[in-house]
PDB file of C-alpha atoms in Angstrom:
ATOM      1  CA  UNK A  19       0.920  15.478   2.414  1.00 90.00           C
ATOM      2  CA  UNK A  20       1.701  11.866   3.182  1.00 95.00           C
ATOM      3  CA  UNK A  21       5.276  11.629   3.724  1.00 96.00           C
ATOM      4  CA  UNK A  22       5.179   7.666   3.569  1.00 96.00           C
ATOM      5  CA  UNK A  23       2.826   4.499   4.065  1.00 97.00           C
ATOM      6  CA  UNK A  24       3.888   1.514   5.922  1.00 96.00           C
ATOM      7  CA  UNK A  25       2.483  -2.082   5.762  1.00 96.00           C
ATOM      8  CA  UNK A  26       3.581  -4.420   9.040  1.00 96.00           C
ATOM      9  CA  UNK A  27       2.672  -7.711   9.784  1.00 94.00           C
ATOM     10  CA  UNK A  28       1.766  -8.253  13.511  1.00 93.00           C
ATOM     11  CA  UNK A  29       5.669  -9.922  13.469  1.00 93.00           C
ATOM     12  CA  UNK A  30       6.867  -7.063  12.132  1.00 92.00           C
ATOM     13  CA  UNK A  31       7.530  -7.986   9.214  1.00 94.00           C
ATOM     14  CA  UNK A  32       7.113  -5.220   6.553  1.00 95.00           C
ATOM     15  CA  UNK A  33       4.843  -6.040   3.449  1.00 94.00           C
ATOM     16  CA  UNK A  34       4.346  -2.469   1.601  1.00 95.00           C
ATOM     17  CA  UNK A  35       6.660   0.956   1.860  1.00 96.00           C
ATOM     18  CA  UNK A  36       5.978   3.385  -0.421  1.00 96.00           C
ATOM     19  CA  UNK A  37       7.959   6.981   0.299  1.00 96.00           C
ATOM     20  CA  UNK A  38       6.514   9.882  -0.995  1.00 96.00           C
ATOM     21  CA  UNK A  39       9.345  12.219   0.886  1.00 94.00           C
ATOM     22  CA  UNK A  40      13.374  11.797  -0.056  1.00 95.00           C
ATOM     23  CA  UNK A  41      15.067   9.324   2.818  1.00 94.00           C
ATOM     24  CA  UNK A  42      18.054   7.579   2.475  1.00 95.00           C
ATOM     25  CA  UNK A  43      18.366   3.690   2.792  1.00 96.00           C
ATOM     26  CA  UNK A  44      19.458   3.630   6.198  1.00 96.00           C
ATOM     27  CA  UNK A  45      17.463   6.462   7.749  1.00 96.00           C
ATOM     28  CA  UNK A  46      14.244   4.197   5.951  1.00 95.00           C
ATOM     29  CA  UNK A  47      15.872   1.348   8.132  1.00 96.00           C
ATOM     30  CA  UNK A  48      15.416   3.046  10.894  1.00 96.00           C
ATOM     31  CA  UNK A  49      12.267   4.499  10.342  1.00 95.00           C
ATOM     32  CA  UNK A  50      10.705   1.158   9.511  1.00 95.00           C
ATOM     33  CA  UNK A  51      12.481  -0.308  12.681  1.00 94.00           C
ATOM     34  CA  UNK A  52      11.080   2.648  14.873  1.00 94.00           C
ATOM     35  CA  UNK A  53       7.871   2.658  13.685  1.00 94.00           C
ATOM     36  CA  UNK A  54       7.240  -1.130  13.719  1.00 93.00           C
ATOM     37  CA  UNK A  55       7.957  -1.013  17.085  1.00 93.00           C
ATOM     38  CA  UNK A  56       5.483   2.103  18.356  1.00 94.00           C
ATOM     39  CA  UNK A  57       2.845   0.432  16.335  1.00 94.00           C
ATOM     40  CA  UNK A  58       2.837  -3.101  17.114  1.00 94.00           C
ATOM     41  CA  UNK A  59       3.303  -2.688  21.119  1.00 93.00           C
ATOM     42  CA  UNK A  60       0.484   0.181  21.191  1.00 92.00           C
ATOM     43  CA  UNK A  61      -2.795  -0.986  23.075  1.00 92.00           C
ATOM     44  CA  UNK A  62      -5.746  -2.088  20.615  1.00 87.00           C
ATOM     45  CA  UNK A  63      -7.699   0.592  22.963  1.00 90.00           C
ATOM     46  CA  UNK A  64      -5.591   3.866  22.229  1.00 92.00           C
ATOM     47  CA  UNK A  65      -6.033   6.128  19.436  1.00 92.00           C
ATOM     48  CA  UNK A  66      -4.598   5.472  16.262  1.00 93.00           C
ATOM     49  CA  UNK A  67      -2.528   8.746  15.832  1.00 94.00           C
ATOM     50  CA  UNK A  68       1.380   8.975  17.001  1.00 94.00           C
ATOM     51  CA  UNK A  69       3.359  11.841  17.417  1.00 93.00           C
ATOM     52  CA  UNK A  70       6.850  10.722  15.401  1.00 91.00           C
ATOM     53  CA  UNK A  71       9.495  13.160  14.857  1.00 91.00           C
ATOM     54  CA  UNK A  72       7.256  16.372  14.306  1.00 92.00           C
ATOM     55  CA  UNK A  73       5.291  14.586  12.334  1.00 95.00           C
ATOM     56  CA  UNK A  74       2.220  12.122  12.790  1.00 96.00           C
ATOM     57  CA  UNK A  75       1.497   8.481  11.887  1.00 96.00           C
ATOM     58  CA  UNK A  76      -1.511   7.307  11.470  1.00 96.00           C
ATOM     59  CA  UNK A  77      -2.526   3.343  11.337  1.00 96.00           C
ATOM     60  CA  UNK A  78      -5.269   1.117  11.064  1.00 95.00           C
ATOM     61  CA  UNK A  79      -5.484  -3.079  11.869  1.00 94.00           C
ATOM     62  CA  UNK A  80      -6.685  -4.974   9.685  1.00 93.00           C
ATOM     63  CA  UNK A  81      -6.739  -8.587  10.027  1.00 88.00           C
ATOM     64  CA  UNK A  82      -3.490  -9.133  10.885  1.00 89.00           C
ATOM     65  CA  UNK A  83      -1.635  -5.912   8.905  1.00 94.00           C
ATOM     66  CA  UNK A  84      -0.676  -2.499   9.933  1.00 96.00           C
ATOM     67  CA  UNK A  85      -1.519   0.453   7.416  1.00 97.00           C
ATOM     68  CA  UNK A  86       0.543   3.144   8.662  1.00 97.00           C
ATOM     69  CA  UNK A  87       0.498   6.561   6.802  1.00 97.00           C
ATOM     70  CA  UNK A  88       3.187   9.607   7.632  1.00 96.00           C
ATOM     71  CA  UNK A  89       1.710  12.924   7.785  1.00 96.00           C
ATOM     72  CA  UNK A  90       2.289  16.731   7.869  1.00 95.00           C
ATOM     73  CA  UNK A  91       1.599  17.618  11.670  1.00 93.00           C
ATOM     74  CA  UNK A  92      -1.312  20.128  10.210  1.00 94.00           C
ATOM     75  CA  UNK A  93      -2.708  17.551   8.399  1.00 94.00           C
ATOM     76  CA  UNK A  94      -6.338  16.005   8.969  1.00 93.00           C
ATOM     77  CA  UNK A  95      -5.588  12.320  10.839  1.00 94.00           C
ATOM     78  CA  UNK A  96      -9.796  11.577  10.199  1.00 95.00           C
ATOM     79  CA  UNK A  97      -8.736  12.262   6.450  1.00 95.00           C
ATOM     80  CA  UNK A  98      -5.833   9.792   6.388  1.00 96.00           C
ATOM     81  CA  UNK A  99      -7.660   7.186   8.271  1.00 96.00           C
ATOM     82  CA  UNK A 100     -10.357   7.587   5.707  1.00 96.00           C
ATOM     83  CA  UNK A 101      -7.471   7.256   2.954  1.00 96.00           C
ATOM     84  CA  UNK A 102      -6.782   4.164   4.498  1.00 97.00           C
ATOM     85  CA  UNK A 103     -10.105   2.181   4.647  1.00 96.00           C
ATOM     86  CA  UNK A 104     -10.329   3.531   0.789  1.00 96.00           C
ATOM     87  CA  UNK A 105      -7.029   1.750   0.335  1.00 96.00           C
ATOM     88  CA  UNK A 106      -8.642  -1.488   2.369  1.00 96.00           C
ATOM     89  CA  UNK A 107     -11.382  -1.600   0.289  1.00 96.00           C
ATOM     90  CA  UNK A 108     -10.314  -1.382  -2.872  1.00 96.00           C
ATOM     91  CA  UNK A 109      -7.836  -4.178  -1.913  1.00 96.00           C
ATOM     92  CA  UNK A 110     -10.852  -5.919  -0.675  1.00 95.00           C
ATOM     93  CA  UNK A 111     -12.901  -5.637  -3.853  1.00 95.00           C
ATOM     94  CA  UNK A 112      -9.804  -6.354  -6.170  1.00 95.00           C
ATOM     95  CA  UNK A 113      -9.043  -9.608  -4.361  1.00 94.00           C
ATOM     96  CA  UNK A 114     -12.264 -10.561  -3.021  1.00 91.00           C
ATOM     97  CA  UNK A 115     -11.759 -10.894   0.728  1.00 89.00           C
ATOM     98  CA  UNK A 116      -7.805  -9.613   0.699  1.00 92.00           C
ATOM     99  CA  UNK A 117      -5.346 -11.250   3.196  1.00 90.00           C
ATOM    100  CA  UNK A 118      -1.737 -10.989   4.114  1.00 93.00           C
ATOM    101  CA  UNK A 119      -0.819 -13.689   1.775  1.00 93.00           C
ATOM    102  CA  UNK A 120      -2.305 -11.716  -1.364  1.00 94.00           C
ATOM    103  CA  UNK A 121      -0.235  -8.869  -0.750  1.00 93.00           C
ATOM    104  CA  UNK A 122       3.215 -11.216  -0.515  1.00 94.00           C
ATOM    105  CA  UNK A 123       2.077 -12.625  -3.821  1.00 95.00           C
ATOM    106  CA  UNK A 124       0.557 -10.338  -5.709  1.00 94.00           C
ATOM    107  CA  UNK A 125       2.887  -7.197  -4.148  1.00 94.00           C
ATOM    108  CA  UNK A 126       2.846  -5.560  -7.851  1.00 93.00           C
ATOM    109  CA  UNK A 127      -0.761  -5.106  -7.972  1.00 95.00           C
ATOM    110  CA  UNK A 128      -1.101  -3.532  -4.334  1.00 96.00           C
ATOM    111  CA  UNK A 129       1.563  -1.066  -5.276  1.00 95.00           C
ATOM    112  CA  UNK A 130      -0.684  -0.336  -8.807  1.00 94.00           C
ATOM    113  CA  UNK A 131      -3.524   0.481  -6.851  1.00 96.00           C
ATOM    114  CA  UNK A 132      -1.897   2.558  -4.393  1.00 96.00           C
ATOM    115  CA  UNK A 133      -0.319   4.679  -6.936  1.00 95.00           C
ATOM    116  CA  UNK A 134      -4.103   4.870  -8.231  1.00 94.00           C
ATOM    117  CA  UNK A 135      -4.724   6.459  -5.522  1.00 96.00           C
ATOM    118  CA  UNK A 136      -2.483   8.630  -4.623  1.00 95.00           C
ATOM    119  CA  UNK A 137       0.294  10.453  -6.433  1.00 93.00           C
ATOM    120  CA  UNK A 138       3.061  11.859  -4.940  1.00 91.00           C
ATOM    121  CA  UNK A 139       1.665  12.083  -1.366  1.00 91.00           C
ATOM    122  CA  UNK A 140      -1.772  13.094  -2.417  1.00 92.00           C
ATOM    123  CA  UNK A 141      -4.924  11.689  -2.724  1.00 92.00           C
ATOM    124  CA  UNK A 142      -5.943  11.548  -6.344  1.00 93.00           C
ATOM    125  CA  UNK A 143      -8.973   8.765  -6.895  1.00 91.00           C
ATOM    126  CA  UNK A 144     -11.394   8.790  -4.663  1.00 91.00           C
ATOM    127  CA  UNK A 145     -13.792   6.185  -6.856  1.00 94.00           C
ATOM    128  CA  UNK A 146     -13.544   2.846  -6.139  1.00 94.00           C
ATOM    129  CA  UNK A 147     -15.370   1.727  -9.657  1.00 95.00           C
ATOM    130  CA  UNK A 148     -12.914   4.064 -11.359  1.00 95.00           C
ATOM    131  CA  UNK A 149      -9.703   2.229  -9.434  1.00 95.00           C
ATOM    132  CA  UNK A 150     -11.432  -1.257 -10.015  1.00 94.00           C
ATOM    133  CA  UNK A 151     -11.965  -0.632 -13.276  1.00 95.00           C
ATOM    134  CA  UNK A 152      -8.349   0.656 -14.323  1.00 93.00           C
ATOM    135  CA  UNK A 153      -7.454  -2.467 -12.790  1.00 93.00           C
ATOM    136  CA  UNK A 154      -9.237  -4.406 -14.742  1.00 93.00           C
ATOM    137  CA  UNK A 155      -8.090  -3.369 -17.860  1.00 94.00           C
ATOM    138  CA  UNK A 156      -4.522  -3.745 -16.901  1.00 91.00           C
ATOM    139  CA  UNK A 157      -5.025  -7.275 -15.859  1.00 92.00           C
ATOM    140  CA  UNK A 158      -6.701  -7.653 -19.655  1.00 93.00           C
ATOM    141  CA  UNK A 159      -3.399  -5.739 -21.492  1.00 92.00           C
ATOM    142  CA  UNK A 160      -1.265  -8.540 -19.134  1.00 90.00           C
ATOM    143  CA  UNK A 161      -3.156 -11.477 -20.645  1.00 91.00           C
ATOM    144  CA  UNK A 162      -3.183 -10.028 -23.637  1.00 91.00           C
ATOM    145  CA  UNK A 163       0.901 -10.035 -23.544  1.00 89.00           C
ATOM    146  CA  UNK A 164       1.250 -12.951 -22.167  1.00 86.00           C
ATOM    147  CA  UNK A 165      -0.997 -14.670 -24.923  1.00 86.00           C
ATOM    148  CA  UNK A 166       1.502 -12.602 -27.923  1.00 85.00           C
ATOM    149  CA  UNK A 167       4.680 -13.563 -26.217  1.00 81.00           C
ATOM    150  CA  UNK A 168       3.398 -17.121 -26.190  1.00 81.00           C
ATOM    151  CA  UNK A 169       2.057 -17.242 -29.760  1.00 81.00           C
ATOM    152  CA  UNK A 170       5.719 -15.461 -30.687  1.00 78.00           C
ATOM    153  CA  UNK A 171       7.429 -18.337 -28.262  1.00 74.00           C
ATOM    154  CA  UNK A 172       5.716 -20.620 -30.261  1.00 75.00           C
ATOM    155  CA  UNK A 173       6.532 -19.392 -33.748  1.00 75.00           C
ATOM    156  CA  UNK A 174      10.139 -19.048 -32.758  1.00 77.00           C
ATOM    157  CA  UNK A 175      10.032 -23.068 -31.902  1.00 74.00           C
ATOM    158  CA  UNK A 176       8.969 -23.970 -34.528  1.00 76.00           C
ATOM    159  CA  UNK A 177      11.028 -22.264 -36.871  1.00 77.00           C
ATOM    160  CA  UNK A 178      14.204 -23.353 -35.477  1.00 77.00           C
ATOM    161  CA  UNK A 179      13.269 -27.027 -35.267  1.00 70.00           C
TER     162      UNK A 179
END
């Protein structure tokens, strides 16, 4: 089960959390303080597993993020890592080319296709056309409200002119 994932800048700034496991505000403080720290100051050349509490975190660079994911210590780290490029790519595909700046911006999205993915600390989608696709359609249903609420904006001027 993943008890948590974790996107850090190389500052340490944190772009993503997403818990899957019941923390309080200030013990996520200080896991998100801990953990920025063991991940950032770990050598490119070491393995990207960390024994943390009993549990492991596993984390992948990209670019210039972290994905860190919180796991059971019986659970497979080649699995997780795998979740993780899944995660990349889709990100990849969605935004074509994805950077840093695309997840400030566009935060809602990454979160939409993370819960795609994975549901309460599981893996659920493993298709990439089948996430891409959802995604799609949800950007369509947003235009598509966007376009009524304008329409209705502009029915509502009018009227009271």
């Amino acid at each position: 089960m993943i008890h948590f994932v974790l996107l850090i800048s190389r500052q340490g700034k944190v772009r993503l959390t997403k818990w899957y496991s019941p923390y309080s505000q200030k013990e996520r403080s200080k896991v998100l303080r801990e953990l920025s720290g063991i991940v950032i100051n770990r050598a490119p050349k070491l393995c990207n597993f960390v024994e943390w509490r009993g549990l492991k975190v596993v984390y992948r660079r990209y670019a210039g993020l972290y994905f860190c994911m919180c796991i059971d210590h019986k659970d497979n780290e080649l699995e997780v890592l795998d979740i993780i490029h899944h995660y990349v790519e889709i990100l990849d595909r969605y935004f074509g080319s994805v950077c840093e700046l695309d997840l400030i911006f566009n935060f809602h999205k990454a979160y939409y296709i993370l819960d795609e993915i994975v549901i309460a600390g599981e893996l659920q989608e493993t298709s990439k056309r089948t996430v891409i696709r959802l995604m799609s359609a949800h950007d369509s249903l947003v235009e598509i409200a966007k376009e009524q609420a304008s329409s209705i904006g502009n029915i509502i001027a009018q009227v009271t002119k």
